[in-house]
Amino acid sequence: MDQSTLETPAQTPLAEVRGRIAKAAALAGRSADDVTLIAISKTHGADAILPLLEQGQRHFGENRVQEAQAKWPDLRARYPDVTLHLVGQLQSNKAAEAVGLFDVIHSLDRPSLVAALGKAMAAAGRQVPCFVQVNIGEEPQKGGCAIADVPALLAAAQEAGIPVIGLMCVPPADVEAVPYFALLAKMARDVGLEGLSMGMSGDYETAVMLGATHVRVGSALFGARG
Ligand SMILES: *Cc1c(COP(=O)(O)O)cnc(C)c1O
């Protein structure tokens, strides 16, 4: 007898998250098609990732170059239409590897990385779309470009030939995210960028209502990370 039939819940976490995104989009008068759900699979192995692939999920995110390099070549051989996103801080000396592996980079946050990625993209002949990560809560311990430095970083990226498609943020933990999402959305509008990478497991519906085009959801899909 097929055990999995008995144990399959009425709704998978993926269906649940997709449903919630659709509801939040409808409330905001947006189309759910304008929101890309990125399944953040960091720390999870192929055994956890494969069920999502089988359910049709194709956008995944990782936060470490090395971990992604170990996991994704095999999975991609089976699912060549996967889009792989880098959502973690990127060291400049890993820029070339990141350009080779990832389809979208969400953590462009400083001039030295602009230089390294610009060089790596030119050398590889591969333009990887990037989000500029903004330190939206002005938290000293956090990655991301200071709000005041965003225009200069965007100019540098353009100069370096890096396609910037939007802004990304991770708001301060344990406080209401709405003002931070709203501020990031306003900043993107002001500089004419359409992409907004914001919203995680605890607040992706709020982010969708405030205009997120990309939500990065880990634990709500995979369960808690050990
Ligand atoms: C881990 C991570 C996420 C996903 O976090 P969850 O709370 O598990 O949904 C999203 N964005 C970034 C940058 C992350 O590092």
mmCIF file of C-alpha atoms and ligand atoms in Angstrom:
data_model
loop_
_atom_site.group_PDB
_atom_site.id
_atom_site.type_symbol
_atom_site.label_atom_id
_atom_site.label_comp_id
_atom_site.label_asym_id
_atom_site.label_seq_id
_atom_site.Cartn_x
_atom_site.Cartn_y
_atom_site.Cartn_z
ATOM 1 C CA MET A 1 0.000 0.000 0.000
ATOM 2 C CA ASP A 2 1.175 3.491 -0.731
ATOM 3 C CA GLN A 3 1.874 5.084 2.658
ATOM 4 C CA SER A 4 2.270 8.545 1.178
ATOM 5 C CA THR A 5 -1.395 8.633 0.140
ATOM 6 C CA LEU A 6 -2.437 8.204 3.750
ATOM 7 C CA GLU A 7 -0.018 10.781 5.053
ATOM 8 C CA THR A 8 -0.508 13.509 2.471
ATOM 9 C CA PRO A 9 -2.202 16.437 4.171
ATOM 10 C CA ALA A 10 -5.261 18.031 2.596
ATOM 11 C CA GLN A 11 -3.159 20.986 1.516
ATOM 12 C CA THR A 12 0.590 21.093 1.110
ATOM 13 C CA PRO A 13 2.531 24.012 2.607
ATOM 14 C CA LEU A 14 3.260 25.143 -0.949
ATOM 15 C CA ALA A 15 -0.437 25.247 -1.857
ATOM 16 C CA GLU A 16 -1.154 27.070 1.403
ATOM 17 C CA VAL A 17 1.482 29.752 0.762
ATOM 18 C CA ARG A 18 0.384 30.175 -2.844
ATOM 19 C CA GLY A 19 -3.220 30.580 -1.692
ATOM 20 C CA ARG A 20 -2.277 33.210 0.848
ATOM 21 C CA ILE A 21 -0.278 35.122 -1.750
ATOM 22 C CA ALA A 22 -3.267 35.055 -4.120
ATOM 23 C CA LYS A 23 -5.570 36.347 -1.376
ATOM 24 C CA ALA A 24 -3.216 39.160 -0.386
ATOM 25 C CA ALA A 25 -2.735 40.140 -4.020
ATOM 26 C CA ALA A 26 -6.501 40.200 -4.598
ATOM 27 C CA LEU A 27 -7.005 42.398 -1.511
ATOM 28 C CA ALA A 28 -4.497 44.866 -2.942
ATOM 29 C CA GLY A 29 -6.027 44.766 -6.398
ATOM 30 C CA ARG A 30 -2.962 43.026 -7.804
ATOM 31 C CA SER A 31 -2.553 39.901 -9.864
ATOM 32 C CA ALA A 32 -0.898 36.958 -8.111
ATOM 33 C CA ASP A 33 1.006 36.430 -11.357
ATOM 34 C CA ASP A 34 2.962 39.582 -10.568
ATOM 35 C CA VAL A 35 4.384 37.984 -7.419
ATOM 36 C CA THR A 36 7.229 35.470 -7.671
ATOM 37 C CA LEU A 37 7.395 33.021 -4.788
ATOM 38 C CA ILE A 38 11.012 32.107 -4.054
ATOM 39 C CA ALA A 39 11.367 28.985 -1.916
ATOM 40 C CA ILE A 40 14.374 29.612 0.327
ATOM 41 C CA SER A 41 15.947 26.175 0.577
ATOM 42 C CA LYS A 42 19.092 27.027 2.551
ATOM 43 C CA THR A 43 20.128 24.245 4.952
ATOM 44 C CA HIS A 44 17.654 21.820 3.312
ATOM 45 C CA GLY A 45 18.755 18.866 1.206
ATOM 46 C CA ALA A 46 17.458 17.398 -2.014
ATOM 47 C CA ASP A 47 14.995 15.212 -0.073
ATOM 48 C CA ALA A 48 13.169 18.338 1.087
ATOM 49 C CA ILE A 49 13.534 20.248 -2.187
ATOM 50 C CA LEU A 50 12.360 17.513 -4.580
ATOM 51 C CA PRO A 51 8.737 17.454 -3.369
ATOM 52 C CA LEU A 52 8.460 21.170 -4.152
ATOM 53 C CA LEU A 53 9.959 20.666 -7.587
ATOM 54 C CA GLU A 54 7.455 17.877 -8.169
ATOM 55 C CA GLN A 55 4.651 20.264 -7.234
ATOM 56 C CA GLY A 56 5.813 22.716 -9.864
ATOM 57 C CA GLN A 57 7.808 25.198 -7.770
ATOM 58 C CA ARG A 58 10.665 26.553 -9.902
ATOM 59 C CA HIS A 59 12.141 29.587 -8.079
ATOM 60 C CA PHE A 60 14.514 28.721 -5.250
ATOM 61 C CA GLY A 61 16.853 30.781 -3.088
ATOM 62 C CA GLU A 62 20.085 30.000 -1.289
ATOM 63 C CA ASN A 63 22.264 32.167 0.938
ATOM 64 C CA ARG A 64 25.656 30.502 0.496
ATOM 65 C CA VAL A 65 27.525 30.040 -2.735
ATOM 66 C CA GLN A 66 29.239 26.859 -1.603
ATOM 67 C CA GLU A 67 26.097 25.193 -0.329
ATOM 68 C CA ALA A 68 24.281 26.022 -3.567
ATOM 69 C CA GLN A 69 27.163 24.654 -5.612
ATOM 70 C CA ALA A 70 26.971 21.377 -3.735
ATOM 71 C CA LYS A 71 23.193 20.990 -4.024
ATOM 72 C CA TRP A 72 21.934 22.480 -7.263
ATOM 73 C CA PRO A 73 23.885 21.044 -10.207
ATOM 74 C CA ASP A 74 22.227 17.618 -9.666
ATOM 75 C CA LEU A 75 18.760 19.057 -9.097
ATOM 76 C CA ARG A 76 19.091 21.298 -12.111
ATOM 77 C CA ALA A 77 20.096 18.409 -14.329
ATOM 78 C CA ARG A 78 16.632 17.004 -13.541
ATOM 79 C CA TYR A 79 14.780 20.341 -13.602
ATOM 80 C CA PRO A 80 16.625 22.589 -16.077
ATOM 81 C CA ASP A 81 13.990 25.343 -15.883
ATOM 82 C CA VAL A 82 14.794 26.184 -12.248
ATOM 83 C CA THR A 83 15.609 29.818 -11.479
ATOM 84 C CA LEU A 84 18.159 30.080 -8.674
ATOM 85 C CA HIS A 85 18.302 33.217 -6.494
ATOM 86 C CA LEU A 86 21.126 34.288 -4.181
ATOM 87 C CA VAL A 87 19.680 35.970 -1.079
ATOM 88 C CA GLY A 88 22.693 36.102 1.209
ATOM 89 C CA GLN A 89 25.654 38.377 1.653
ATOM 90 C CA LEU A 90 28.151 37.859 -1.126
ATOM 91 C CA GLN A 91 31.906 38.173 -0.666
ATOM 92 C CA SER A 92 33.617 39.867 -3.578
ATOM 93 C CA ASN A 93 36.010 36.942 -4.025
ATOM 94 C CA LYS A 94 33.008 34.688 -4.719
ATOM 95 C CA ALA A 95 31.522 36.988 -7.368
ATOM 96 C CA ALA A 96 32.631 34.888 -10.335
ATOM 97 C CA GLU A 97 31.223 31.692 -8.830
ATOM 98 C CA ALA A 98 27.967 33.460 -8.017
ATOM 99 C CA VAL A 99 27.636 34.778 -11.562
ATOM 100 C CA GLY A 100 28.165 31.270 -12.889
ATOM 101 C CA LEU A 101 25.613 29.662 -10.598
ATOM 102 C CA PHE A 102 22.793 32.103 -9.872
ATOM 103 C CA ASP A 103 20.136 33.606 -12.150
ATOM 104 C CA VAL A 104 19.242 36.509 -9.843
ATOM 105 C CA ILE A 105 21.295 38.147 -7.065
ATOM 106 C CA HIS A 106 19.384 39.917 -4.252
ATOM 107 C CA SER A 107 22.338 41.191 -2.218
ATOM 108 C CA LEU A 108 24.151 43.858 -4.215
ATOM 109 C CA ASP A 109 24.986 46.255 -1.391
ATOM 110 C CA ARG A 110 28.361 47.988 -1.724
ATOM 111 C CA PRO A 111 30.738 49.522 -4.261
ATOM 112 C CA SER A 112 33.394 46.789 -3.951
ATOM 113 C CA LEU A 113 30.779 44.179 -4.847
ATOM 114 C CA VAL A 114 29.582 46.277 -7.787
ATOM 115 C CA ALA A 115 33.140 46.266 -9.089
ATOM 116 C CA ALA A 116 33.603 42.528 -8.567
ATOM 117 C CA LEU A 117 30.236 41.555 -10.087
ATOM 118 C CA GLY A 118 30.670 43.926 -13.017
ATOM 119 C CA LYS A 119 34.008 42.322 -13.803
ATOM 120 C CA ALA A 120 32.677 38.789 -13.323
ATOM 121 C CA MET A 121 29.651 39.402 -15.572
ATOM 122 C CA ALA A 122 31.787 40.911 -18.304
ATOM 123 C CA ALA A 123 34.253 38.022 -18.117
ATOM 124 C CA ALA A 124 31.484 35.407 -18.229
ATOM 125 C CA GLY A 125 29.467 37.232 -20.865
ATOM 126 C CA ARG A 126 26.479 36.721 -18.585
ATOM 127 C CA GLN A 127 24.286 39.531 -17.246
ATOM 128 C CA VAL A 128 22.743 38.439 -13.957
ATOM 129 C CA PRO A 129 19.827 40.649 -12.837
ATOM 130 C CA CYS A 130 20.420 42.103 -9.371
ATOM 131 C CA PHE A 131 18.435 43.663 -6.565
ATOM 132 C CA VAL A 132 20.157 46.338 -4.507
ATOM 133 C CA GLN A 133 19.800 45.299 -0.869
ATOM 134 C CA VAL A 134 18.883 48.257 1.333
ATOM 135 C CA ASN A 135 19.573 48.354 5.075
ATOM 136 C CA ILE A 136 16.059 49.653 5.543
ATOM 137 C CA GLY A 137 16.133 49.719 9.364
ATOM 138 C CA GLU A 138 19.586 51.347 9.429
ATOM 139 C CA GLU A 139 20.828 48.490 11.617
ATOM 140 C CA PRO A 140 24.612 48.591 12.056
ATOM 141 C CA GLN A 141 24.979 44.780 12.258
ATOM 142 C CA LYS A 142 23.033 44.123 9.069
ATOM 143 C CA GLY A 143 24.059 43.885 5.445
ATOM 144 C CA GLY A 144 22.630 46.214 2.894
ATOM 145 C CA CYS A 145 23.361 49.618 1.477
ATOM 146 C CA ALA A 146 22.607 52.640 3.674
ATOM 147 C CA ILE A 147 19.479 54.428 2.471
ATOM 148 C CA ALA A 148 21.407 57.598 1.684
ATOM 149 C CA ASP A 149 23.935 55.682 -0.430
ATOM 150 C CA VAL A 150 21.422 53.943 -2.700
ATOM 151 C CA PRO A 151 21.456 56.487 -5.553
ATOM 152 C CA ALA A 152 25.264 56.391 -5.784
ATOM 153 C CA LEU A 153 25.296 52.586 -5.738
ATOM 154 C CA LEU A 154 22.678 52.460 -8.498
ATOM 155 C CA ALA A 155 24.776 54.821 -10.594
ATOM 156 C CA ALA A 156 27.872 52.703 -10.028
ATOM 157 C CA ALA A 157 25.988 49.536 -11.001
ATOM 158 C CA GLN A 158 24.783 51.138 -14.198
ATOM 159 C CA GLU A 159 28.312 52.263 -14.983
ATOM 160 C CA ALA A 160 29.546 48.704 -14.405
ATOM 161 C CA GLY A 161 26.924 47.259 -16.750
ATOM 162 C CA ILE A 162 25.025 45.413 -14.011
ATOM 163 C CA PRO A 163 21.290 45.087 -14.687
ATOM 164 C CA VAL A 164 19.544 46.256 -11.509
ATOM 165 C CA ILE A 165 15.896 45.194 -11.472
ATOM 166 C CA GLY A 166 14.779 46.325 -8.032
ATOM 167 C CA LEU A 167 15.365 46.854 -4.320
ATOM 168 C CA MET A 168 15.485 44.219 -1.599
ATOM 169 C CA CYS A 169 15.248 44.447 2.184
ATOM 170 C CA VAL A 170 15.159 42.430 5.395
ATOM 171 C CA PRO A 171 13.380 44.662 7.933
ATOM 172 C CA PRO A 172 14.333 44.682 11.633
ATOM 173 C CA ALA A 173 13.181 41.557 13.491
ATOM 174 C CA ASP A 174 10.290 41.577 15.948
ATOM 175 C CA VAL A 175 8.763 44.888 14.936
ATOM 176 C CA GLU A 176 5.959 45.756 12.537
ATOM 177 C CA ALA A 177 7.316 45.472 8.993
ATOM 178 C CA VAL A 178 4.737 47.715 7.285
ATOM 179 C CA PRO A 179 6.635 51.017 7.504
ATOM 180 C CA TYR A 180 9.819 49.395 6.198
ATOM 181 C CA PHE A 181 8.079 47.720 3.267
ATOM 182 C CA ALA A 182 6.288 50.980 2.454
ATOM 183 C CA LEU A 183 9.561 52.901 2.562
ATOM 184 C CA LEU A 184 11.316 50.413 0.276
ATOM 185 C CA ALA A 185 8.380 50.601 -2.165
ATOM 186 C CA LYS A 186 8.581 54.397 -2.186
ATOM 187 C CA MET A 187 12.341 54.336 -2.740
ATOM 188 C CA ALA A 188 11.924 51.977 -5.692
ATOM 189 C CA ARG A 189 9.212 54.181 -7.211
ATOM 190 C CA ASP A 190 11.388 57.258 -6.775
ATOM 191 C CA VAL A 191 14.266 55.713 -8.725
ATOM 192 C CA GLY A 192 12.028 54.036 -11.296
ATOM 193 C CA LEU A 193 12.693 50.397 -10.346
ATOM 194 C CA GLU A 194 9.858 47.868 -10.586
ATOM 195 C CA GLY A 195 11.231 44.955 -8.580
ATOM 196 C CA LEU A 196 10.606 44.697 -4.838
ATOM 197 C CA SER A 197 12.119 41.701 -3.041
ATOM 198 C CA MET A 198 10.531 41.772 0.406
ATOM 199 C CA GLY A 199 8.562 39.502 2.701
ATOM 200 C CA MET A 200 9.576 36.272 4.438
ATOM 201 C CA SER A 201 7.592 33.524 6.191
ATOM 202 C CA GLY A 202 6.263 35.833 8.904
ATOM 203 C CA ASP A 203 5.223 38.731 6.729
ATOM 204 C CA TYR A 204 4.975 37.811 3.042
ATOM 205 C CA GLU A 205 1.241 38.575 2.844
ATOM 206 C CA THR A 206 1.855 42.073 4.192
ATOM 207 C CA ALA A 207 4.689 42.496 1.699
ATOM 208 C CA VAL A 208 2.436 41.449 -1.185
ATOM 209 C CA MET A 209 -0.178 43.992 -0.137
ATOM 210 C CA LEU A 210 2.538 46.654 -0.160
ATOM 211 C CA GLY A 211 3.784 45.771 -3.634
ATOM 212 C CA ALA A 212 6.326 42.949 -3.323
ATOM 213 C CA THR A 213 7.174 41.387 -6.680
ATOM 214 C CA HIS A 214 9.364 38.705 -5.070
ATOM 215 C CA VAL A 215 8.715 37.090 -1.681
ATOM 216 C CA ARG A 216 11.389 34.926 -0.057
ATOM 217 C CA VAL A 217 9.741 32.164 1.968
ATOM 218 C CA GLY A 218 11.700 29.480 3.807
ATOM 219 C CA SER A 219 10.290 27.991 6.999
ATOM 220 C CA ALA A 220 6.630 28.284 5.963
ATOM 221 C CA LEU A 221 7.446 25.882 3.109
ATOM 222 C CA PHE A 222 10.136 23.649 4.601
ATOM 223 C CA GLY A 223 9.474 23.810 8.337
ATOM 224 C CA ALA A 224 11.940 25.208 10.835
ATOM 225 C CA ARG A 225 15.658 25.133 10.061
ATOM 226 C CA GLY A 226 17.399 23.027 12.756
HETATM 227 C C1 LIG B 1 16.494 32.704 5.304
HETATM 228 C C2 LIG B 1 16.056 33.898 4.543
HETATM 229 C C3 LIG B 1 14.714 34.051 4.142
HETATM 230 C C4 LIG B 1 13.609 33.077 4.498
HETATM 231 O O1 LIG B 1 13.308 33.191 5.878
HETATM 232 P P1 LIG B 1 12.028 32.437 6.506
HETATM 233 O O2 LIG B 1 11.731 33.238 7.714
HETATM 234 O O3 LIG B 1 12.473 31.060 6.809
HETATM 235 O O4 LIG B 1 10.950 32.486 5.512
HETATM 236 C C5 LIG B 1 14.411 35.160 3.373
HETATM 237 N N1 LIG B 1 15.336 36.079 3.028
HETATM 238 C C6 LIG B 1 16.617 35.958 3.408
HETATM 239 C C7 LIG B 1 17.590 37.006 3.006
HETATM 240 C C8 LIG B 1 17.016 34.876 4.169
HETATM 241 O O5 LIG B 1 18.293 34.791 4.560
#
